[in-house]
Short mmCIF file of C-alpha atoms and ligand atoms in Angstrom, two decimals:
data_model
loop_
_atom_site.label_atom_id
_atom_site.label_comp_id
_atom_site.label_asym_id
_atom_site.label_seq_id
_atom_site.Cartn_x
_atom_site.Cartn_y
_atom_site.Cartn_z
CA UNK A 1 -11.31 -8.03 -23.96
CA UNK A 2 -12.98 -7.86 -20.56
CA UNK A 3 -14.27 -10.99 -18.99
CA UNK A 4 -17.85 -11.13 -17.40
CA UNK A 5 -16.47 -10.99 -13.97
CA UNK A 6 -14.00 -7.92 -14.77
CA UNK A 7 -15.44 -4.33 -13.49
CA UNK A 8 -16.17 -2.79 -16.56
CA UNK A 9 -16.30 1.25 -16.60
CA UNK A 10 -19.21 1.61 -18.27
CA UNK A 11 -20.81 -0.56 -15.66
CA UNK A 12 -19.06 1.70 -12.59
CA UNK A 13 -21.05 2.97 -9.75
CA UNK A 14 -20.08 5.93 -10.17
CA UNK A 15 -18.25 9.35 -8.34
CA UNK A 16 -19.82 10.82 -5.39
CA UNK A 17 -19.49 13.68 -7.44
CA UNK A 18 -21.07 13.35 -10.88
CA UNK A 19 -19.00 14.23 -14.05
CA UNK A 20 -18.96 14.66 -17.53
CA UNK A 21 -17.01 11.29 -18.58
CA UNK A 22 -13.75 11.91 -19.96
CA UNK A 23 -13.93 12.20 -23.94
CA UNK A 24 -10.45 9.83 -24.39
CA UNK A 25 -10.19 8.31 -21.52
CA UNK A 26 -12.55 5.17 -18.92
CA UNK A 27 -13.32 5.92 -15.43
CA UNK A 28 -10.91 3.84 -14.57
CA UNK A 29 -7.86 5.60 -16.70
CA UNK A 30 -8.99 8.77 -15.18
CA UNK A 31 -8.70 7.99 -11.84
CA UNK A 32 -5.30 6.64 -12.43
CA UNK A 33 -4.11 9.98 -13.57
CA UNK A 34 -5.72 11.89 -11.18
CA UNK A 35 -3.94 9.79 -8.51
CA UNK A 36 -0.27 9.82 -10.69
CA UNK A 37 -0.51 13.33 -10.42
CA UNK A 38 -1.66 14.12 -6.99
CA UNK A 39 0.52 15.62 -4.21
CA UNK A 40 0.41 12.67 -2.12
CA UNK A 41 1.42 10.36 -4.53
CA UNK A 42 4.81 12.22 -5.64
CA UNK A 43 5.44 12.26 -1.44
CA UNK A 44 5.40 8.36 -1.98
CA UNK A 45 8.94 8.76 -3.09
CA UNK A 46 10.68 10.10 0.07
CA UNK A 47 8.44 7.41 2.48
CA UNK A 48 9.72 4.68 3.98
CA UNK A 49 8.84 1.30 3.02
CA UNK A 50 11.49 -0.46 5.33
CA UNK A 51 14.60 1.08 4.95
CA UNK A 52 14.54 4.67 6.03
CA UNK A 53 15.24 7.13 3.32
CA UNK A 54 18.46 8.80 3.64
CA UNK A 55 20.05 4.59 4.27
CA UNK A 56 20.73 4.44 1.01
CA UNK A 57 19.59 5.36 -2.72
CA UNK A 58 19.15 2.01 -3.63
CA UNK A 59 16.16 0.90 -1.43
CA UNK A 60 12.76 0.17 -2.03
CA UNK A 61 10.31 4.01 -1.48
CA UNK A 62 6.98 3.70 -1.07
CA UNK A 63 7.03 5.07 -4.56
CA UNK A 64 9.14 2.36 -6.27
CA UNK A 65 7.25 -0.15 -4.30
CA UNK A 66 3.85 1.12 -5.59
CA UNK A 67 5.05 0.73 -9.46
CA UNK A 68 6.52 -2.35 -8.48
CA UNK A 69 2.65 -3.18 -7.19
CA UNK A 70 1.19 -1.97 -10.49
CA UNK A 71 4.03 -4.09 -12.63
CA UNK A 72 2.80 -7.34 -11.06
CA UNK A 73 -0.55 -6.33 -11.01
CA UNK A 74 -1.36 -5.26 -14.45
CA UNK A 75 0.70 -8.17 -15.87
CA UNK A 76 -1.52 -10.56 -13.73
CA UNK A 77 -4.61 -8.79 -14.88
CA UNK A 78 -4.28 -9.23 -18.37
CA UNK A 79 -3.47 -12.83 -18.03
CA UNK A 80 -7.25 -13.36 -16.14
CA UNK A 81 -8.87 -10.96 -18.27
CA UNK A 82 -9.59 -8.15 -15.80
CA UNK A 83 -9.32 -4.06 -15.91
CA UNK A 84 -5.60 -3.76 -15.95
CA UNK A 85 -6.43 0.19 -15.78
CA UNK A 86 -8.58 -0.06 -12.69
CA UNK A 87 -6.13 -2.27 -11.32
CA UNK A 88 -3.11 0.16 -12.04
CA UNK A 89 -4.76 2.96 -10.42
CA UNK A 90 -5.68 1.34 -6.98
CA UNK A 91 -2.25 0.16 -6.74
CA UNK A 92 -0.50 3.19 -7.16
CA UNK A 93 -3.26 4.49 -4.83
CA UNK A 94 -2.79 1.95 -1.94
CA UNK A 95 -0.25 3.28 -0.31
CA UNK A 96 -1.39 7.06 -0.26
CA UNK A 97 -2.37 7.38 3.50
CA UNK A 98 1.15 5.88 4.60
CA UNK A 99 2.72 7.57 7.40
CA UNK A 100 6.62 8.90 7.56
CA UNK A 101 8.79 6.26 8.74
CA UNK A 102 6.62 3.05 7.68
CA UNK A 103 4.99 1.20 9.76
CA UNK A 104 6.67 2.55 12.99
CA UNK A 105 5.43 6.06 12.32
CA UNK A 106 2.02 4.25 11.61
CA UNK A 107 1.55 2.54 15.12
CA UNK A 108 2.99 5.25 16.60
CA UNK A 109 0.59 7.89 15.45
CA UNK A 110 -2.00 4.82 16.48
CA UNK A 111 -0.96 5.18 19.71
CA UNK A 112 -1.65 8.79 19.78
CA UNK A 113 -4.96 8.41 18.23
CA UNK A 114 -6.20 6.42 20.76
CA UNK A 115 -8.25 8.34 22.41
CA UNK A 116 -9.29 9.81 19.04
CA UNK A 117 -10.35 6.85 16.76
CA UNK A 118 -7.13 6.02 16.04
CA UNK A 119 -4.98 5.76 12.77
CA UNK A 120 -5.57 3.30 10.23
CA UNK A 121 -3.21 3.60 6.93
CA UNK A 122 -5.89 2.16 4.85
CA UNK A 123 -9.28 4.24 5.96
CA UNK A 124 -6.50 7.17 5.27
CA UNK A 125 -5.73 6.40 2.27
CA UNK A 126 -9.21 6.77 1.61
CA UNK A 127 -9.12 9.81 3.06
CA UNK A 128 -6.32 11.23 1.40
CA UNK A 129 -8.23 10.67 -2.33
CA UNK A 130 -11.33 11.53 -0.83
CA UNK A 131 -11.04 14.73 1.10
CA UNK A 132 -7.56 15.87 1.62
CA UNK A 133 -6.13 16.50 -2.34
CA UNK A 134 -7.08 19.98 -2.59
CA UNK A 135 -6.76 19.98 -6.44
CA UNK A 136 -10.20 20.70 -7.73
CA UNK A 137 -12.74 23.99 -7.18
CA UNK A 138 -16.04 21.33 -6.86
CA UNK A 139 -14.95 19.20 -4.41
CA UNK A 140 -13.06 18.05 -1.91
CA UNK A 141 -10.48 15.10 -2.72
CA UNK A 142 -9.71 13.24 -6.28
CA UNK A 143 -14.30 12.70 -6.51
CA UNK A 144 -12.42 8.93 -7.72
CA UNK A 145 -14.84 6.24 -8.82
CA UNK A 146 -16.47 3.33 -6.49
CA UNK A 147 -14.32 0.59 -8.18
CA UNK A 148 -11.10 2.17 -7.40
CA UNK A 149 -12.29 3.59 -3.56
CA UNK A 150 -13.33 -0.04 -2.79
CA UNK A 151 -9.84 -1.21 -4.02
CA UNK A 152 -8.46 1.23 -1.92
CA UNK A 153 -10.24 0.37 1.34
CA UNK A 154 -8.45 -2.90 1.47
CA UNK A 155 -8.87 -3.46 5.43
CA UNK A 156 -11.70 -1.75 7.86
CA UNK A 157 -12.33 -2.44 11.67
CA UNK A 158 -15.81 -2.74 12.45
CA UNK A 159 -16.05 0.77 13.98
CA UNK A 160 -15.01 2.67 11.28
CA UNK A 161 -16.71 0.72 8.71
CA UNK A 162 -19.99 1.55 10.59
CA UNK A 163 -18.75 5.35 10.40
CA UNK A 164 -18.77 5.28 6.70
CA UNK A 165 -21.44 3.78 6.15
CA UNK A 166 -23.66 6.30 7.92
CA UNK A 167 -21.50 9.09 5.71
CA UNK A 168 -22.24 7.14 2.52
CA UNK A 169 -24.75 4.22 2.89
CA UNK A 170 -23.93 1.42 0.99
CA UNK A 171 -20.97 2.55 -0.16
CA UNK A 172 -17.36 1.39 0.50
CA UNK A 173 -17.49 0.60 3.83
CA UNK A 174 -20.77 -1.41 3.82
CA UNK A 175 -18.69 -4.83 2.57
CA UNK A 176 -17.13 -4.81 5.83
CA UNK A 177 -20.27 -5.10 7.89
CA UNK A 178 -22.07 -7.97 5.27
CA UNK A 179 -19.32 -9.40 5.00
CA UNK A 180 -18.73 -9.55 1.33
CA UNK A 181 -15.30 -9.33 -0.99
CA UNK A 182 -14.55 -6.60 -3.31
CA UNK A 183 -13.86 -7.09 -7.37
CA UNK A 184 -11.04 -9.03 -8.51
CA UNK A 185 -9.31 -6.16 -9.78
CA UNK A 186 -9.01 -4.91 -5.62
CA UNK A 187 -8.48 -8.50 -4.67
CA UNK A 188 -5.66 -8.80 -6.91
CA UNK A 189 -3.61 -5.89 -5.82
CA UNK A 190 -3.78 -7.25 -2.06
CA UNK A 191 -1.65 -10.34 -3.69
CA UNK A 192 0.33 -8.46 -5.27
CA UNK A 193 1.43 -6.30 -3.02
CA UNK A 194 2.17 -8.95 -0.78
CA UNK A 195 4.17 -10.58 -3.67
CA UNK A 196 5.63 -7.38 -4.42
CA UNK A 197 7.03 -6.81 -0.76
CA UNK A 198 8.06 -10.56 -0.18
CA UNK A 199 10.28 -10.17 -2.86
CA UNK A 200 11.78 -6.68 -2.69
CA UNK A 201 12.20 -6.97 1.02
CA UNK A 202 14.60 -9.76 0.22
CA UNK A 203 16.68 -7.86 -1.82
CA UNK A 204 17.08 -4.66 0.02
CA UNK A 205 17.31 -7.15 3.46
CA UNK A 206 20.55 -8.44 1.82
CA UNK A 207 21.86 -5.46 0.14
CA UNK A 208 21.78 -4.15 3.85
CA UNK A 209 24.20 -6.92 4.90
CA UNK A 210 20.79 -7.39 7.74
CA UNK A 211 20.23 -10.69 6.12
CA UNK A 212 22.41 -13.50 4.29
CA UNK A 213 21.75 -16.12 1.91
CA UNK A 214 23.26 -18.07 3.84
CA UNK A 215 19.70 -17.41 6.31
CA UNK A 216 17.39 -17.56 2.96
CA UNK A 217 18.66 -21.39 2.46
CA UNK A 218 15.58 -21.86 5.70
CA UNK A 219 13.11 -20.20 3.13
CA UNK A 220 11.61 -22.90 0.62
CA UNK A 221 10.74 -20.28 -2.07
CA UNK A 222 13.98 -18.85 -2.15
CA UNK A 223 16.13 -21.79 -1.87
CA UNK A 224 14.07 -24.15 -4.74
CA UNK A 225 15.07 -21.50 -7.37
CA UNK A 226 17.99 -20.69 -5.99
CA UNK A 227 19.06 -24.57 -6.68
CA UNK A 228 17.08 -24.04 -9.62
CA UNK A 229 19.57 -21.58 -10.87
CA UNK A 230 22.74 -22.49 -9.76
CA UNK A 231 21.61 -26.02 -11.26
CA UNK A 232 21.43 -23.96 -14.75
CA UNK A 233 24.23 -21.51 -14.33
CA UNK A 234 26.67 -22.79 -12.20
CA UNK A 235 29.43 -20.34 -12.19
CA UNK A 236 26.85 -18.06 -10.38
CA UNK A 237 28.15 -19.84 -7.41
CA UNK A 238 31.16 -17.76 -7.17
CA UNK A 239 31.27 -15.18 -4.73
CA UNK A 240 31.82 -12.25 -7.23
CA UNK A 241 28.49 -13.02 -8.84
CA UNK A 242 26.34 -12.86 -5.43
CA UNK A 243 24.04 -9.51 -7.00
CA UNK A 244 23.56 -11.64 -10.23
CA UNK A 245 22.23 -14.84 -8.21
CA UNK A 246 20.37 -13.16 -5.79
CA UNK A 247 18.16 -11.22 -8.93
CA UNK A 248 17.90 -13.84 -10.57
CA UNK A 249 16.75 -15.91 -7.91
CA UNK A 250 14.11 -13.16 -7.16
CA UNK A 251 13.09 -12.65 -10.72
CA UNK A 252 12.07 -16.91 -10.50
CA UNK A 253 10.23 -16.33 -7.14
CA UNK A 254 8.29 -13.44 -8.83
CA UNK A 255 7.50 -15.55 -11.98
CA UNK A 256 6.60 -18.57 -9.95
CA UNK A 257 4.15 -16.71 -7.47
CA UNK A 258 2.86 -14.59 -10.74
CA UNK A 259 2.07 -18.22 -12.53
CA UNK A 260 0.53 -19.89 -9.38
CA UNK A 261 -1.76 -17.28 -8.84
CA UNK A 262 -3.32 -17.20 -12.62
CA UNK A 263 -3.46 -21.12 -12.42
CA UNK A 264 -5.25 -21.03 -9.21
CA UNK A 265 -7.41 -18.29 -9.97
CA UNK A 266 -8.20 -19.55 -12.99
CA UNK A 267 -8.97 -23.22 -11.79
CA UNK A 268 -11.06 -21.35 -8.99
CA UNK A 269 -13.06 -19.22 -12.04
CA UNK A 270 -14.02 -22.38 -13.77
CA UNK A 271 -15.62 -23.70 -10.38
CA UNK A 272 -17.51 -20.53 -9.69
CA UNK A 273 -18.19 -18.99 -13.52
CA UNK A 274 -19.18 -15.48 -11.49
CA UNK A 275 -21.39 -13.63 -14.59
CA UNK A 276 -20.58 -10.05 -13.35
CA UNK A 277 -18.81 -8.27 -10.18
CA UNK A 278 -21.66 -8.59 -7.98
CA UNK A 279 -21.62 -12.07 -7.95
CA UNK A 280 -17.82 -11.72 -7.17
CA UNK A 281 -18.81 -9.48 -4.70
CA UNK A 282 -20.98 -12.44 -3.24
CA UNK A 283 -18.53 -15.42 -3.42
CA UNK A 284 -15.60 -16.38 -1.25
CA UNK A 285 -12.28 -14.76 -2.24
CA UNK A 286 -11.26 -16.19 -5.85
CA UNK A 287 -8.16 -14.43 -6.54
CA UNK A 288 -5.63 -16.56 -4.94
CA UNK A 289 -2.43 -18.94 -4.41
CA UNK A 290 -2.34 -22.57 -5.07
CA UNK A 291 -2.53 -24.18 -1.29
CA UNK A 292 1.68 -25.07 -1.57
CA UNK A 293 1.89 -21.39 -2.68
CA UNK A 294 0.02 -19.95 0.03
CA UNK A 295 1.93 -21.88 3.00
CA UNK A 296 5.72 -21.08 0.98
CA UNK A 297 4.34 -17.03 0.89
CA UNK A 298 3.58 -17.37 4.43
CA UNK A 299 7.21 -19.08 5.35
CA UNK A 300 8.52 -16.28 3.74
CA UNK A 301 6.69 -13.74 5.82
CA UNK A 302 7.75 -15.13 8.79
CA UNK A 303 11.26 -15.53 8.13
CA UNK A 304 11.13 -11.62 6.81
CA UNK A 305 9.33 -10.69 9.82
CA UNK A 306 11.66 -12.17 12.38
CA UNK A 307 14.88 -11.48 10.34
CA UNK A 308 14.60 -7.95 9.01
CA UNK A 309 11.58 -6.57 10.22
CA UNK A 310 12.55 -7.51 13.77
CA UNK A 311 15.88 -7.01 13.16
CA UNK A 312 17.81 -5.02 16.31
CA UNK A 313 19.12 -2.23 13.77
CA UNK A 314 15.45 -1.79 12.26
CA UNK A 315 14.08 -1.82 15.45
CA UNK A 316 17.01 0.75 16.89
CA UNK A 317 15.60 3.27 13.81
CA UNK A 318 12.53 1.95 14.35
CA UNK A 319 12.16 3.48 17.97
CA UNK A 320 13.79 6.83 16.88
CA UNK A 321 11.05 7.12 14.20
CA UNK A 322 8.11 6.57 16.78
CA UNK A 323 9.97 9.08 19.50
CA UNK A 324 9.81 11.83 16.23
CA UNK A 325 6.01 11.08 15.11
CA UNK A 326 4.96 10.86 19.43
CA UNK A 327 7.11 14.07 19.74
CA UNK A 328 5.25 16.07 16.69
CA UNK A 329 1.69 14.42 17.72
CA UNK A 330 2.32 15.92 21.18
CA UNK A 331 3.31 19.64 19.91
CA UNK A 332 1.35 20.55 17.11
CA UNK A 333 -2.00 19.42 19.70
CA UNK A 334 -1.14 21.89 21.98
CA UNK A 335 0.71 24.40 19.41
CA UNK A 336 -1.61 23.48 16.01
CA UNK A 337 0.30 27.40 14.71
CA UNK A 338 3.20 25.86 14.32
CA UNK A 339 1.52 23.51 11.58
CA UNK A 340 1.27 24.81 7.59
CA UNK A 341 -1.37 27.76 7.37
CA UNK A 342 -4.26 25.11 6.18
CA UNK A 343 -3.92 22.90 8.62
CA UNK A 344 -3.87 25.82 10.96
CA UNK A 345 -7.30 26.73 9.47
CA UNK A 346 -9.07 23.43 10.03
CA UNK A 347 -7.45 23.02 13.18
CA UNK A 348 -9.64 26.59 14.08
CA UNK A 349 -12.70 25.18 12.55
CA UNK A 350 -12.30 22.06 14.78
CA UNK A 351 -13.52 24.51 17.71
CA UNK A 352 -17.17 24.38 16.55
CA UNK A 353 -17.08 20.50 16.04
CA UNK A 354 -19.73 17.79 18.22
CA UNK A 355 -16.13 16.94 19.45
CA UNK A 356 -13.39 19.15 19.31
CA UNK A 357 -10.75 18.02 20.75
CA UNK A 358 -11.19 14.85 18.47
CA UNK A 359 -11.31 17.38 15.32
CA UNK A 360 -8.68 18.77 16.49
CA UNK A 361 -6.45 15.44 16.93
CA UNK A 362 -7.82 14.24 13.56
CA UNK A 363 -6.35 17.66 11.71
CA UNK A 364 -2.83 17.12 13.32
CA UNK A 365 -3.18 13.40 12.36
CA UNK A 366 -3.63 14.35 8.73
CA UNK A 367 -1.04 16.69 9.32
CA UNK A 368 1.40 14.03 10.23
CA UNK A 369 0.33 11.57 8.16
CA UNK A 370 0.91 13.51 4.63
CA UNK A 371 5.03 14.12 5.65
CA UNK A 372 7.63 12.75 4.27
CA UNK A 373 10.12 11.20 6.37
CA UNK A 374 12.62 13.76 5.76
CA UNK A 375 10.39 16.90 6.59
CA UNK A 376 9.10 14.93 9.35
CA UNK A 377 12.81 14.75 10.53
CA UNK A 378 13.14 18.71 9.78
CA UNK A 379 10.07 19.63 11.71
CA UNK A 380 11.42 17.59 14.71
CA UNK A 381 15.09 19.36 14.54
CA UNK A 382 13.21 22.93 14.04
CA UNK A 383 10.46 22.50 17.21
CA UNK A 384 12.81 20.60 19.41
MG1 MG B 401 1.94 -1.80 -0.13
#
């Protein structure tokens, strides 16, 4: 029950490394398994998506916040008539090149990369399901289709986009230099992430005692359905039922950002009647908010930003984490034996590189990258 402007997976552009299709299963399903059971995406579960891992059971992973991704995703998907398998697998893919420690240990390990092309968790992503799963005796990486790489690749400076195009003309990097979106299906995961995190970030921001309701009262979203609900169930008020108003007050916000977006993409559809992904590919960006949606999403952002993300205790953790990631950067350059035997190996073969002491920082980056915040942790305690 694909619509014209879904991808469809007989209509894919293929792997980079031809296969025989699956006999039970689309391109798209396929690639969703291969990424469900890939190393990096069973680290997901000890990475930090805010809260670091050992603060407390409860808290969003990087794991939880991927299925949470999917969840919104898929049920958006099927609503709009799009791939809800392609766009399950590039959401439990998008967060596969995160570093340890969120996005501390990802603009810290930018920082060390300067000199070296830097770090960008998207581009690794990429990297991670295209070269560094070592799962299969043809190839390199998870040889995943077009569709779901382009999903993947969700931002791309200039400078690296021209890099992969020269690797792979017209492939997934080329949209950044014309200019031009990527299918629905990749579109829609960006939102929902965002709605994903907006939400979730609420609820573990309060459960931390960092922020109060009493602060969310500034946040239109929030407060209309929490007034909403305490209109409907009064006795919520009370303070022993705090948990039960705050989820359900979170459960509205998710159904009201859900609805807005299939109403808005839907009115923006009609207007455009796109025949196939290409001429997605050539419009402006249809999957998106109603215009009061997009400015209450943003207001929420902000507030999250300067009350959590921001927050001194974060940013206390937040400053250990970097110290670790600068710390490990630093030692496995100038001691790459003390990294695991294949990293080790690469790090060797950087030596007869065009530039090898930026092969060489690119191995430890991957290195880095792929830990969890807890061996990351272990590995500083051991070399300091
Ligand atoms: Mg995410």
């Amino acid at each position: 029950m694909l619509a014209a402007y879904a991808c469809d997976p007989a209509q894919s552009r293929g792997r980079r490394f031809a296969q025989v299709p699956a006999p039970t299963r689309s391109e798209f399903q396929r690639d969703r398994d291969r990424i469900v059971h890939s190393s990096a995406f069973r680290r997901l579960v000890y990475k930090t998506q805010v809260f670091l891992n050992h603060e407390g059971d409860l808290f969003r992973t990087r794991l939880t916040h991927s299925l949470e991704v999917a969840q919104l995703g898929r049920s958006i998907a099927r609503s709009l008539s799009l791939n809800e398998d392609l766009v399950e697998a590039i959401a439990l893919a998008h967060d596969l090149g995160h570093t340890p420690f969120g996005h501390a240990g990802q603009d810290a390990l930018n920082e060390c990369m300067a000199a070296f092309g830097g770090f960008e968790h998207n581009l690794q992503s990429l990297r991670v399901v295209d070269r560094l799963e070592e799962r299969y005796p043809q190839f390199d990486g998870l040889n995943l289709s077009f569709e779901t790489r382009e999903g993947i690749l969700k931002h791309c400076s200039r400078a690296h986009a021209e890099q992969l195009e020269r690797r792979e003309p017209g492939g997934v990097g080329q949209r950044f230099l014309t200019q031009t979106r990527p299918s629905l299906e990749a579109q829609l995961c960006n939102l929902a992430d965002e709605i994903a995190y907006n939400a979730h970030d609420i609820d573990d921001g309060v459960r931390s005692g960092l922020i109060t309701l009493e602060q969310l009262a500034d946040v239109a979203l929030f407060e209309d359905c929490r007034c909403e609900v305490l209109v409907e169930y009064p006795h919520l008020q009370a303070q022993t039922q705090d948990r039960r108003l705050l989820y359900e007050t979170i459960r509205r916000m998710l159904s009201a950002q859900v609805y807005d977006v299939i109403a808005a993409t839907q009115a923006a559809l009609e207007q455009a009647v796109p025949c196939s992904v290409d001429a997605v590919r050539a419009l402006p960006p249809l999957l998106q908010f109603g215009s009061d949606m997009r400015l209450k999403s943003q207001q929420l952002k902000q507030f999250l930003l300067h009350r959590l993300y921001r927050h001194p205790k974060v940013l206390v953790t937040t400053g250990r984490a970097q110290q670790t990631v600068r710390f490990l950067f630093g030692i496995y350059l100038a001691k790459p034996q003390e990294m695991q035997a294949r990293f080790l190996a690469r790090s060797q073969a950087a030596h007869g590189a065009a530039d090898p002491q930026r092969a060489a920082a690119r191995v430890v980056a991957d290195y880095i990258a792929g830990m969890t915040d807890r061996f990351a942790a272990r590995e500083h305690e051991r070399l300091i």
